[in-house]
Amino acid sequence: MVGARATRLLALLGAIPLLGTCGPTGEPPQAPAPTAPSEASPALRGWHYEVEVAPSLERADVRICFSGSAPNRLIPGLRIADPHAHDVRDAAGEPLPRQGMGYALGSLGEDACVDYWVDFAGLESSGAAGRMIGRTGDSLMVRPSLWMWRPDMLPAEADATIHFTMPEGMQVSVPWPAREGAPRGDADTTYALTQTAFHWLAYAVFGELTIDRFEHAGTEVELVVLDAELACPSAGLRTWVHEAMDTVALLFDGRFPRERLQMVVLPIAGGGEGTVYFGMAGRGGGPGIYVFLDDHAQAQELPGGWTTIHEMLHHGMPFIDEPWMAEGWVTYYTELMRTRMGFRSEQEGWRALAKGLARGRRRGQDLTLAQASAQMHEAHLYQRVYWGGAATALLIDVTMRVQTQGARGLDDAMKELRRCCGDATHLWPARDLLATLDTWYGRPLFTQTADAVLSQRGFPDTDAALASIGVTVSGDEVRLDEDPARAEIRRAIMAPRRATEP
């Protein structure tokens, strides 16, 4: 039975499916509409936040100072944040006038500053913020959209930065890069903010935190544990993260696909019922991963787990609008990479993939995959969409390898997506990425395969593709054909490439 602390933390992130999530639905559709571009202030060169968090974690005092002319208005990142900012004043202490959902700044001169304070306790108790704020022990996890008010228009080239003042004994963790290569976590550290920090999913974590900073697989990692006890020691947590990163790096020539990674662990009083319950990936201003971990989980139980590897694989792909591709391709590679890393045998890997595809066939068969993907959250069609997308990835992968006699496969396409499009600061339509891959491959394999699967009702036929590489599925049984021509392609997709300790 989930304890009281688990209930509070579950409320923080809401009813997230056990497969995890990181799509655009992480940001509720409550962001205020921007002012028309013609009203943007061309003289606004940038702005800087000074944030002082109270020892109780019940409030934060914020000063925002503009470089050049002030914007037309100061607005919240989300409508629900509006009632919880108080005493919005200029630097002389004069209250600023309301204008719509925000405050008018037209009376301010050059290089002006604005002060306000945010009521974290009010946000928590209101219930409206739901999964966007939550507390455990003496630590608080909160979406920047709730407290980081911003100009009504975000200039493309603006220089935005932020600095935190924390109470003695407390720390802060954010996914944003430190300014000009400064060390993270120092009292003087200033962080740089890109436009995605104001729009995409991210969390700032304040309070009594355990923070382990290290470099692995070419990536600077900030591993953060909220204020609660864990059975797994810090060395075990680091090993777990190392193994998951190495699993993803195996797909990207030995390097994790991001330069930095904030990984936040939220302990759940689960009584030993599981290891990682679920998680999600964020991209707001920098890569982040947020996982709920059973506080009784032992170090040896964590490496090779589905959820952690799945969320890390998201950071190897561009940010894609449609879940069938965003989640489906990552789901396919979650099964592949766990096997390639040696956490199980090849046959066990194919069996896991076959079971997943079978789960995808059980729901939503009266809808096309395109319809199911569009309705995924409302109709709870997660299995249908995740595994329908995984089936599409499988069909493309097998076709590529057969057509090129093993010279190319979906692995190469994943690397191309990372190279061409992975660092973009906009949300990609799946069709644009598929067309890009068609051009790269030299034939319309990607769009043709996806169009056929997306437009048909029911689940795609994957048995024929599996049979063509020597994988026969009969119920829960999977048989592997050792015919050399078939086995070579089959092993290239799934066979272990690194042995790990059981």
Short mmCIF file of C-alpha atoms in Angstrom, two decimals:
data_model
loop_
_atom_site.label_atom_id
_atom_site.label_comp_id
_atom_site.label_asym_id
_atom_site.label_seq_id
_atom_site.Cartn_x
_atom_site.Cartn_y
_atom_site.Cartn_z
CA MET A 1 0.00 0.00 0.00
CA VAL A 2 1.37 3.45 -0.91
CA GLY A 3 2.09 5.57 2.13
CA ALA A 4 1.20 9.21 2.89
CA ARG A 5 4.45 10.53 1.45
CA ALA A 6 3.86 8.54 -1.73
CA THR A 7 0.40 10.06 -2.00
CA ARG A 8 1.80 13.59 -1.76
CA LEU A 9 4.44 12.86 -4.38
CA LEU A 10 1.97 11.18 -6.68
CA ALA A 11 -0.09 14.35 -6.46
CA LEU A 12 3.00 16.27 -7.57
CA LEU A 13 3.14 14.62 -10.97
CA GLY A 14 -0.45 13.47 -11.38
CA ALA A 15 -1.68 10.32 -13.03
CA ILE A 16 1.38 9.62 -15.16
CA PRO A 17 1.32 6.31 -17.05
CA LEU A 18 3.80 3.72 -15.86
CA LEU A 19 5.56 3.88 -19.22
CA GLY A 20 6.61 7.46 -18.47
CA THR A 21 6.05 10.62 -20.42
CA CYS A 22 7.95 13.57 -21.72
CA GLY A 23 5.85 14.95 -24.54
CA PRO A 24 4.44 18.44 -24.86
CA THR A 25 1.53 17.44 -22.66
CA GLY A 26 3.91 17.94 -19.71
CA GLU A 27 2.95 21.62 -19.97
CA PRO A 28 -0.78 22.08 -19.35
CA PRO A 29 -2.59 24.20 -21.94
CA GLN A 30 -2.74 27.20 -19.62
CA ALA A 31 0.11 29.39 -20.85
CA PRO A 32 -0.99 32.97 -21.47
CA ALA A 33 -1.28 34.07 -25.07
CA PRO A 34 1.69 36.25 -26.10
CA THR A 35 1.29 39.82 -27.18
CA ALA A 36 1.43 40.37 -30.92
CA PRO A 37 5.04 40.53 -32.15
CA SER A 38 4.58 44.14 -33.30
CA GLU A 39 4.16 45.17 -29.67
CA ALA A 40 7.43 43.66 -28.52
CA SER A 41 10.00 46.10 -27.16
CA PRO A 42 12.95 46.08 -29.58
CA ALA A 43 15.20 47.69 -27.00
CA LEU A 44 14.87 44.89 -24.46
CA ARG A 45 18.31 43.27 -24.52
CA GLY A 46 17.86 40.87 -21.62
CA TRP A 47 16.89 40.44 -18.00
CA HIS A 48 18.19 38.89 -14.79
CA TYR A 49 16.38 37.22 -11.87
CA GLU A 50 17.51 37.32 -8.27
CA VAL A 51 15.57 34.67 -6.32
CA GLU A 52 15.71 34.35 -2.53
CA VAL A 53 14.03 31.25 -1.15
CA ALA A 54 12.65 31.35 2.41
CA PRO A 55 13.91 28.80 4.99
CA SER A 56 10.36 27.46 5.30
CA LEU A 57 10.20 26.94 1.50
CA GLU A 58 6.78 28.61 1.67
CA ARG A 59 7.74 31.62 -0.45
CA ALA A 60 10.38 33.09 -2.72
CA ASP A 61 11.23 36.77 -3.17
CA VAL A 62 12.07 37.65 -6.76
CA ARG A 63 13.66 40.69 -8.35
CA ILE A 64 13.77 40.91 -12.14
CA CYS A 65 16.00 43.58 -13.68
CA PHE A 66 15.85 44.47 -17.37
CA SER A 67 18.72 45.43 -19.62
CA GLY A 68 17.56 48.28 -21.82
CA SER A 69 13.90 49.22 -22.09
CA ALA A 70 11.42 47.22 -20.04
CA PRO A 71 8.89 45.04 -21.92
CA ASN A 72 5.26 46.07 -22.25
CA ARG A 73 4.06 43.69 -19.55
CA LEU A 74 5.28 41.18 -17.00
CA ILE A 75 3.22 37.97 -17.18
CA PRO A 76 3.15 34.57 -15.46
CA GLY A 77 4.24 31.43 -17.26
CA LEU A 78 0.84 29.86 -16.51
CA ARG A 79 -2.55 31.34 -15.69
CA ILE A 80 -2.79 29.38 -12.46
CA ALA A 81 0.33 31.18 -11.19
CA ASP A 82 -1.33 34.60 -11.49
CA PRO A 83 -3.06 34.75 -8.06
CA HIS A 84 0.08 33.64 -6.22
CA ALA A 85 2.42 36.52 -7.06
CA HIS A 86 2.11 39.39 -4.58
CA ASP A 87 3.29 42.97 -4.07
CA VAL A 88 4.42 43.49 -7.65
CA ARG A 89 6.25 46.82 -7.42
CA ASP A 90 8.94 48.86 -9.10
CA ALA A 91 12.33 49.39 -7.46
CA ALA A 92 11.03 52.46 -5.62
CA GLY A 93 8.29 50.38 -4.01
CA GLU A 94 5.41 51.75 -6.10
CA PRO A 95 2.74 49.18 -7.03
CA LEU A 96 2.55 48.40 -10.74
CA PRO A 97 -0.86 48.56 -12.48
CA ARG A 98 -2.62 45.41 -13.62
CA GLN A 99 -3.06 44.93 -17.34
CA GLY A 100 -4.97 41.81 -18.31
CA MET A 101 -3.21 38.83 -16.85
CA GLY A 102 -0.05 40.65 -15.90
CA TYR A 103 1.38 44.00 -14.92
CA ALA A 104 1.98 47.02 -17.16
CA LEU A 105 5.61 48.16 -17.26
CA GLY A 106 5.25 51.10 -19.67
CA SER A 107 6.01 53.63 -16.94
CA LEU A 108 9.44 52.15 -16.18
CA GLY A 109 12.61 53.68 -17.54
CA GLU A 110 15.81 52.10 -18.83
CA ASP A 111 17.39 49.23 -16.87
CA ALA A 112 14.46 49.07 -14.47
CA CYS A 113 13.80 46.41 -11.83
CA VAL A 114 10.56 44.84 -10.56
CA ASP A 115 10.04 43.08 -7.22
CA TYR A 116 7.42 40.48 -6.25
CA TRP A 117 7.08 37.45 -4.06
CA VAL A 118 5.59 34.05 -4.86
CA ASP A 119 3.43 32.12 -2.41
CA PHE A 120 4.60 28.50 -2.71
CA ALA A 121 2.40 27.46 0.22
CA GLY A 122 -0.65 28.96 -1.48
CA LEU A 123 0.16 27.17 -4.72
CA GLU A 124 0.47 23.86 -2.86
CA SER A 125 -2.78 24.27 -0.94
CA SER A 126 -4.80 25.57 -3.90
CA GLY A 127 -4.83 22.22 -5.66
CA ALA A 128 -4.85 24.01 -9.02
CA ALA A 129 -1.11 23.46 -9.55
CA GLY A 130 -1.51 19.69 -9.25
CA ARG A 131 1.59 17.90 -10.42
CA MET A 132 3.59 21.11 -10.83
CA ILE A 133 4.58 21.61 -7.18
CA GLY A 134 5.17 19.28 -4.25
CA ARG A 135 7.13 18.95 -1.04
CA THR A 136 8.78 16.07 0.76
CA GLY A 137 10.61 16.60 4.03
CA ASP A 138 12.55 19.85 3.82
CA SER A 139 12.65 19.94 0.01
CA LEU A 140 10.38 21.44 -2.62
CA MET A 141 10.04 20.57 -6.30
CA VAL A 142 8.33 23.20 -8.42
CA ARG A 143 7.85 24.14 -12.07
CA PRO A 144 9.56 27.42 -13.01
CA SER A 145 6.35 28.42 -14.83
CA LEU A 146 4.77 28.96 -11.40
CA TRP A 147 7.24 31.52 -10.08
CA MET A 148 9.42 32.84 -12.91
CA TRP A 149 7.32 35.71 -14.33
CA ARG A 150 8.58 36.92 -17.70
CA PRO A 151 8.25 39.57 -20.42
CA ASP A 152 5.09 39.25 -22.50
CA MET A 153 7.26 38.70 -25.58
CA LEU A 154 10.52 36.75 -25.51
CA PRO A 155 13.10 38.30 -27.85
CA ALA A 156 14.93 35.60 -29.79
CA GLU A 157 18.38 36.89 -28.87
CA ALA A 158 17.73 38.13 -25.34
CA ASP A 159 20.29 37.44 -22.63
CA ALA A 160 18.35 36.01 -19.64
CA THR A 161 20.03 34.81 -16.45
CA ILE A 162 19.11 33.80 -12.90
CA HIS A 163 20.82 33.61 -9.51
CA PHE A 164 19.57 32.01 -6.28
CA THR A 165 20.13 32.90 -2.65
CA MET A 166 19.39 29.90 -0.47
CA PRO A 167 19.03 29.59 3.32
CA GLU A 168 21.96 28.13 5.19
CA GLY A 169 22.15 24.35 4.73
CA MET A 170 19.86 24.35 1.70
CA GLN A 171 20.69 23.90 -1.98
CA VAL A 172 19.10 24.40 -5.38
CA SER A 173 19.12 22.21 -8.48
CA VAL A 174 18.00 23.36 -11.94
CA PRO A 175 18.56 21.88 -15.41
CA TRP A 176 20.02 25.11 -16.79
CA PRO A 177 23.69 25.66 -17.71
CA ALA A 178 25.91 27.70 -15.45
CA ARG A 179 26.92 31.01 -16.98
CA GLU A 180 30.31 31.15 -18.71
CA GLY A 181 31.46 27.76 -17.50
CA ALA A 182 31.19 28.57 -13.79
CA PRO A 183 30.92 25.60 -11.41
CA ARG A 184 27.37 24.54 -10.60
CA GLY A 185 25.95 24.82 -7.12
CA ASP A 186 28.16 27.61 -5.79
CA ALA A 187 26.54 30.46 -3.90
CA ASP A 188 27.69 32.80 -6.70
CA THR A 189 26.55 30.62 -9.61
CA THR A 190 24.50 32.40 -12.27
CA TYR A 191 22.51 30.22 -14.68
CA ALA A 192 21.67 31.01 -18.30
CA LEU A 193 18.07 30.76 -19.53
CA THR A 194 17.10 29.90 -23.09
CA GLN A 195 13.58 30.39 -24.46
CA THR A 196 12.69 26.76 -23.76
CA ALA A 197 13.16 27.41 -20.03
CA PHE A 198 9.95 29.48 -20.18
CA HIS A 199 7.86 27.01 -22.22
CA TRP A 200 8.92 23.39 -21.76
CA LEU A 201 8.76 20.95 -18.88
CA ALA A 202 11.37 21.40 -16.15
CA TYR A 203 11.63 21.42 -12.36
CA ALA A 204 13.62 23.47 -9.92
CA VAL A 205 14.33 21.70 -6.63
CA PHE A 206 15.00 23.64 -3.41
CA GLY A 207 15.87 22.68 0.14
CA GLU A 208 17.79 20.01 2.00
CA LEU A 209 18.93 17.96 -0.97
CA THR A 210 21.57 15.34 -1.56
CA ILE A 211 23.38 16.39 -4.74
CA ASP A 212 26.04 14.26 -6.41
CA ARG A 213 27.82 15.99 -9.31
CA PHE A 214 30.02 13.94 -11.62
CA GLU A 215 30.93 13.43 -15.26
CA HIS A 216 30.10 10.25 -17.14
CA ALA A 217 29.88 9.22 -20.80
CA GLY A 218 30.89 12.74 -21.81
CA THR A 219 28.09 14.36 -19.77
CA GLU A 220 28.04 16.52 -16.65
CA VAL A 221 25.49 14.95 -14.31
CA GLU A 222 23.67 16.44 -11.33
CA LEU A 223 22.05 13.59 -9.42
CA VAL A 224 19.58 15.01 -6.88
CA VAL A 225 17.72 13.17 -4.12
CA LEU A 226 14.91 14.91 -2.27
CA ASP A 227 14.80 14.97 1.51
CA ALA A 228 13.83 11.38 2.38
CA GLU A 229 15.71 8.24 3.34
CA LEU A 230 16.66 5.62 0.75
CA ALA A 231 17.83 2.08 1.28
CA CYS A 232 20.11 2.45 -1.73
CA PRO A 233 23.38 4.20 -0.82
CA SER A 234 24.75 7.09 -2.88
CA ALA A 235 27.33 4.82 -4.53
CA GLY A 236 24.53 2.52 -5.67
CA LEU A 237 22.57 5.43 -7.09
CA ARG A 238 25.60 6.59 -9.03
CA THR A 239 26.18 3.10 -10.42
CA TRP A 240 22.54 2.93 -11.48
CA VAL A 241 22.85 6.22 -13.37
CA HIS A 242 26.17 5.14 -14.91
CA GLU A 243 24.61 1.93 -16.21
CA ALA A 244 21.57 3.70 -17.67
CA MET A 245 23.72 6.33 -19.35
CA ASP A 246 26.06 3.68 -20.76
CA THR A 247 23.05 1.81 -22.13
CA VAL A 248 21.91 4.90 -24.04
CA ALA A 249 25.46 5.81 -25.05
CA LEU A 250 25.79 2.38 -26.69
CA LEU A 251 23.41 3.70 -29.37
CA PHE A 252 25.37 6.93 -29.83
CA ASP A 253 28.92 5.67 -30.29
CA GLY A 254 29.78 5.62 -26.61
CA ARG A 255 28.65 9.11 -25.61
CA PHE A 256 25.47 10.15 -23.88
CA PRO A 257 23.60 12.46 -26.29
CA ARG A 258 23.55 15.55 -24.03
CA GLU A 259 26.29 17.66 -22.47
CA ARG A 260 24.45 18.04 -19.16
CA LEU A 261 21.80 16.10 -17.27
CA GLN A 262 19.78 16.93 -14.17
CA MET A 263 18.41 13.72 -12.67
CA VAL A 264 16.01 14.12 -9.75
CA VAL A 265 15.05 11.16 -7.57
CA LEU A 266 11.82 11.37 -5.57
CA PRO A 267 11.72 8.67 -2.87
CA ILE A 268 8.38 6.88 -2.55
CA ALA A 269 7.34 5.03 0.61
CA GLY A 270 6.42 1.95 -1.36
CA GLY A 271 7.42 -0.71 1.14
CA GLY A 272 9.58 -2.57 -1.33
CA GLU A 273 6.81 -3.10 -3.87
CA GLY A 274 8.91 -1.89 -6.80
CA THR A 275 12.04 -0.09 -7.87
CA VAL A 276 11.34 2.86 -10.19
CA TYR A 277 7.58 3.41 -10.33
CA PHE A 278 7.61 5.85 -13.22
CA GLY A 279 9.38 8.90 -14.53
CA MET A 280 9.46 11.60 -17.15
CA ALA A 281 11.96 13.63 -19.12
CA GLY A 282 12.04 17.43 -19.25
CA ARG A 283 13.68 19.79 -21.72
CA GLY A 284 12.91 23.25 -20.36
CA GLY A 285 16.21 25.10 -20.64
CA GLY A 286 18.18 21.87 -20.38
CA PRO A 287 17.77 18.11 -20.10
CA GLY A 288 16.22 16.70 -16.96
CA ILE A 289 14.87 13.35 -15.77
CA TYR A 290 12.48 12.94 -12.85
CA VAL A 291 11.87 9.48 -11.37
CA PHE A 292 9.86 8.05 -8.47
CA LEU A 293 11.99 5.47 -6.69
CA ASP A 294 10.86 2.96 -4.08
CA ASP A 295 12.69 3.99 -0.91
CA HIS A 296 13.29 0.29 -0.14
CA ALA A 297 14.93 -0.44 -3.51
CA GLN A 298 18.33 -2.07 -3.23
CA ALA A 299 21.32 -1.04 -5.34
CA GLN A 300 21.47 -4.35 -7.20
CA GLU A 301 17.81 -4.02 -8.29
CA LEU A 302 18.21 -0.75 -10.17
CA PRO A 303 20.54 -1.25 -13.17
CA GLY A 304 18.76 -2.25 -16.37
CA GLY A 305 15.36 -0.95 -15.29
CA TRP A 306 12.87 -0.02 -18.01
CA THR A 307 11.78 3.45 -16.92
CA THR A 308 15.17 5.05 -16.33
CA ILE A 309 16.59 3.90 -19.66
CA HIS A 310 13.39 4.92 -21.44
CA GLU A 311 13.51 8.47 -20.07
CA MET A 312 17.20 8.84 -20.88
CA LEU A 313 16.60 7.67 -24.45
CA HIS A 314 14.20 10.59 -24.91
CA HIS A 315 17.20 12.90 -24.75
CA GLY A 316 18.64 11.16 -27.80
CA MET A 317 15.67 12.26 -29.92
CA PRO A 318 14.33 15.65 -31.00
CA PHE A 319 11.26 16.99 -29.21
CA ILE A 320 8.44 15.53 -31.33
CA ASP A 321 4.80 16.61 -31.33
CA GLU A 322 3.13 13.24 -32.01
CA PRO A 323 3.34 10.60 -29.25
CA TRP A 324 3.34 7.63 -31.66
CA MET A 325 6.85 8.62 -32.76
CA ALA A 326 8.10 10.45 -29.66
CA GLU A 327 7.17 7.61 -27.30
CA GLY A 328 6.92 4.71 -29.76
CA TRP A 329 10.45 4.85 -31.12
CA VAL A 330 11.87 5.32 -27.64
CA THR A 331 9.81 2.34 -26.44
CA TYR A 332 11.28 0.20 -29.25
CA TYR A 333 14.82 1.20 -28.33
CA THR A 334 14.20 0.72 -24.62
CA GLU A 335 13.76 -3.01 -25.28
CA LEU A 336 16.65 -3.16 -27.73
CA MET A 337 19.20 -1.29 -25.63
CA ARG A 338 18.45 -3.16 -22.40
CA THR A 339 19.22 -6.35 -24.27
CA ARG A 340 22.25 -5.05 -26.14
CA MET A 341 23.69 -3.88 -22.83
CA GLY A 342 23.58 -7.46 -21.58
CA PHE A 343 20.88 -7.18 -18.94
CA ARG A 344 19.21 -10.24 -20.50
CA SER A 345 19.66 -12.73 -23.34
CA GLU A 346 18.71 -12.10 -26.95
CA GLN A 347 15.78 -14.49 -26.72
CA GLU A 348 14.52 -12.75 -23.58
CA GLY A 349 14.78 -9.43 -25.41
CA TRP A 350 12.70 -10.62 -28.35
CA ARG A 351 10.18 -12.11 -25.93
CA ALA A 352 9.86 -8.77 -24.11
CA LEU A 353 9.37 -6.93 -27.40
CA ALA A 354 6.76 -9.48 -28.54
CA LYS A 355 4.85 -9.14 -25.25
CA GLY A 356 4.85 -5.37 -25.59
CA LEU A 357 3.52 -5.54 -29.13
CA ALA A 358 0.82 -7.91 -27.91
CA ARG A 359 -0.23 -5.38 -25.24
CA GLY A 360 -0.50 -2.78 -27.96
CA ARG A 361 -3.01 -4.94 -29.85
CA ARG A 362 -5.44 -5.15 -26.96
CA ARG A 363 -6.87 -1.61 -26.98
CA GLY A 364 -8.05 0.98 -29.41
CA GLN A 365 -8.20 -1.30 -32.41
CA ASP A 366 -11.25 0.58 -33.73
CA LEU A 367 -9.01 3.61 -34.20
CA THR A 368 -6.13 4.30 -36.53
CA LEU A 369 -2.78 4.89 -34.88
CA ALA A 370 -3.02 8.56 -35.91
CA GLN A 371 -6.38 8.87 -34.11
CA ALA A 372 -5.16 7.00 -31.05
CA SER A 373 -2.05 9.18 -30.87
CA ALA A 374 -4.14 12.36 -31.00
CA GLN A 375 -6.45 11.04 -28.23
CA MET A 376 -3.83 9.23 -26.17
CA HIS A 377 -4.21 11.14 -22.91
CA GLU A 378 -7.95 11.71 -23.01
CA ALA A 379 -8.74 8.07 -23.93
CA HIS A 380 -5.85 6.51 -21.96
CA LEU A 381 -4.54 4.76 -25.06
CA TYR A 382 -0.94 4.68 -23.87
CA GLN A 383 -0.25 1.03 -24.65
CA ARG A 384 -1.82 1.31 -28.10
CA VAL A 385 0.21 4.40 -29.00
CA TYR A 386 3.54 3.44 -27.42
CA TRP A 387 3.56 -0.03 -28.93
CA GLY A 388 1.96 1.04 -32.22
CA GLY A 389 4.83 3.49 -32.59
CA ALA A 390 7.30 0.79 -31.59
CA ALA A 391 5.82 -1.47 -34.27
CA THR A 392 6.41 1.27 -36.84
CA ALA A 393 10.03 1.54 -35.74
CA LEU A 394 10.43 -2.25 -36.01
CA LEU A 395 8.99 -2.33 -39.54
CA ILE A 396 11.33 0.45 -40.68
CA ASP A 397 14.34 -1.11 -38.97
CA VAL A 398 13.83 -4.54 -40.52
CA THR A 399 13.14 -3.10 -43.97
CA MET A 400 16.27 -0.93 -43.88
CA ARG A 401 18.48 -3.80 -42.84
CA VAL A 402 17.04 -6.17 -45.45
CA GLN A 403 17.23 -3.57 -48.23
CA THR A 404 20.85 -2.68 -47.45
CA GLN A 405 21.91 -6.23 -46.56
CA GLY A 406 22.71 -5.11 -43.05
CA ALA A 407 24.71 -2.01 -44.01
CA ARG A 408 22.17 0.42 -42.48
CA GLY A 409 19.41 0.24 -39.92
CA LEU A 410 17.28 2.43 -37.70
CA ASP A 411 20.31 2.96 -35.46
CA ASP A 412 21.79 5.10 -38.21
CA ALA A 413 18.56 7.05 -38.56
CA MET A 414 18.51 7.73 -34.82
CA LYS A 415 22.03 9.15 -35.01
CA GLU A 416 21.00 11.31 -37.96
CA LEU A 417 17.99 12.64 -36.04
CA ARG A 418 20.27 13.52 -33.15
CA ARG A 419 22.75 15.23 -35.49
CA CYS A 420 20.31 17.19 -37.62
CA CYS A 421 17.51 18.05 -35.27
CA GLY A 422 18.17 17.05 -31.67
CA ASP A 423 19.17 20.48 -30.38
CA ALA A 424 16.36 22.46 -31.99
CA THR A 425 14.40 24.73 -29.67
CA HIS A 426 11.05 24.07 -31.32
CA LEU A 427 8.61 21.17 -31.32
CA TRP A 428 8.99 19.00 -34.43
CA PRO A 429 6.02 17.61 -36.38
CA ALA A 430 6.75 13.93 -36.95
CA ARG A 431 6.16 14.30 -40.69
CA ASP A 432 8.98 16.85 -41.00
CA LEU A 433 11.41 14.45 -39.36
CA LEU A 434 10.24 11.52 -41.47
CA ALA A 435 10.74 13.60 -44.63
CA THR A 436 14.22 14.56 -43.42
CA LEU A 437 15.05 10.88 -42.95
CA ASP A 438 13.67 10.02 -46.38
CA THR A 439 16.10 12.52 -47.90
CA TRP A 440 18.97 11.17 -45.84
CA TYR A 441 18.14 7.56 -46.78
CA GLY A 442 17.53 8.33 -50.44
CA ARG A 443 14.04 6.82 -50.70
CA PRO A 444 10.66 7.48 -49.04
CA LEU A 445 10.79 4.52 -46.67
CA PHE A 446 10.01 6.49 -43.53
CA THR A 447 6.96 8.42 -44.72
CA GLN A 448 5.53 5.49 -46.66
CA THR A 449 5.83 3.07 -43.74
CA ALA A 450 4.45 5.58 -41.23
CA ASP A 451 1.56 6.60 -43.50
CA ALA A 452 0.52 2.98 -43.97
CA VAL A 453 0.54 2.26 -40.22
CA LEU A 454 -1.02 5.55 -39.14
CA SER A 455 -3.96 5.27 -41.53
CA GLN A 456 -4.99 1.68 -40.87
CA ARG A 457 -7.40 0.58 -38.17
CA GLY A 458 -6.07 -2.06 -35.88
CA PHE A 459 -2.50 -2.93 -35.03
CA PRO A 460 0.13 -3.37 -37.76
CA ASP A 461 1.18 -6.90 -38.71
CA THR A 462 4.62 -7.31 -37.19
CA ASP A 463 4.74 -11.11 -37.37
CA ALA A 464 5.82 -11.13 -41.03
CA ALA A 465 8.64 -8.67 -40.36
CA LEU A 466 9.82 -10.71 -37.38
CA ALA A 467 9.62 -13.94 -39.40
CA SER A 468 11.77 -12.40 -42.13
CA ILE A 469 14.65 -12.14 -39.65
CA GLY A 470 14.04 -15.51 -38.03
CA VAL A 471 11.86 -14.60 -35.04
CA THR A 472 8.69 -16.69 -34.67
CA VAL A 473 6.14 -15.70 -32.03
CA SER A 474 3.58 -18.20 -30.77
CA GLY A 475 1.70 -16.97 -27.73
CA ASP A 476 4.29 -16.32 -25.02
CA GLU A 477 6.90 -18.43 -26.80
CA VAL A 478 9.56 -17.00 -29.10
CA ARG A 479 11.71 -19.18 -31.35
CA LEU A 480 14.87 -17.93 -33.04
CA ASP A 481 15.88 -19.35 -36.42
CA GLU A 482 19.62 -19.79 -36.75
CA ASP A 483 19.65 -19.58 -40.55
CA PRO A 484 22.80 -17.45 -41.12
CA ALA A 485 21.22 -14.85 -43.43
CA ARG A 486 18.35 -14.19 -41.03
CA ALA A 487 20.31 -14.54 -37.82
CA GLU A 488 22.87 -11.92 -38.82
CA ILE A 489 20.25 -9.18 -39.13
CA ARG A 490 18.36 -10.40 -36.08
CA ARG A 491 21.47 -10.31 -33.90
CA ALA A 492 22.44 -6.87 -35.18
CA ILE A 493 19.11 -5.59 -33.86
CA MET A 494 18.89 -7.34 -30.50
CA ALA A 495 21.91 -9.42 -29.50
CA PRO A 496 23.83 -8.41 -26.33
CA ARG A 497 27.00 -6.48 -27.02
CA ARG A 498 28.22 -6.04 -23.47
CA ALA A 499 28.03 -8.57 -20.67
CA THR A 500 26.90 -7.30 -17.28
CA GLU A 501 26.81 -8.96 -13.91
CA PRO A 502 23.43 -10.62 -13.18
#
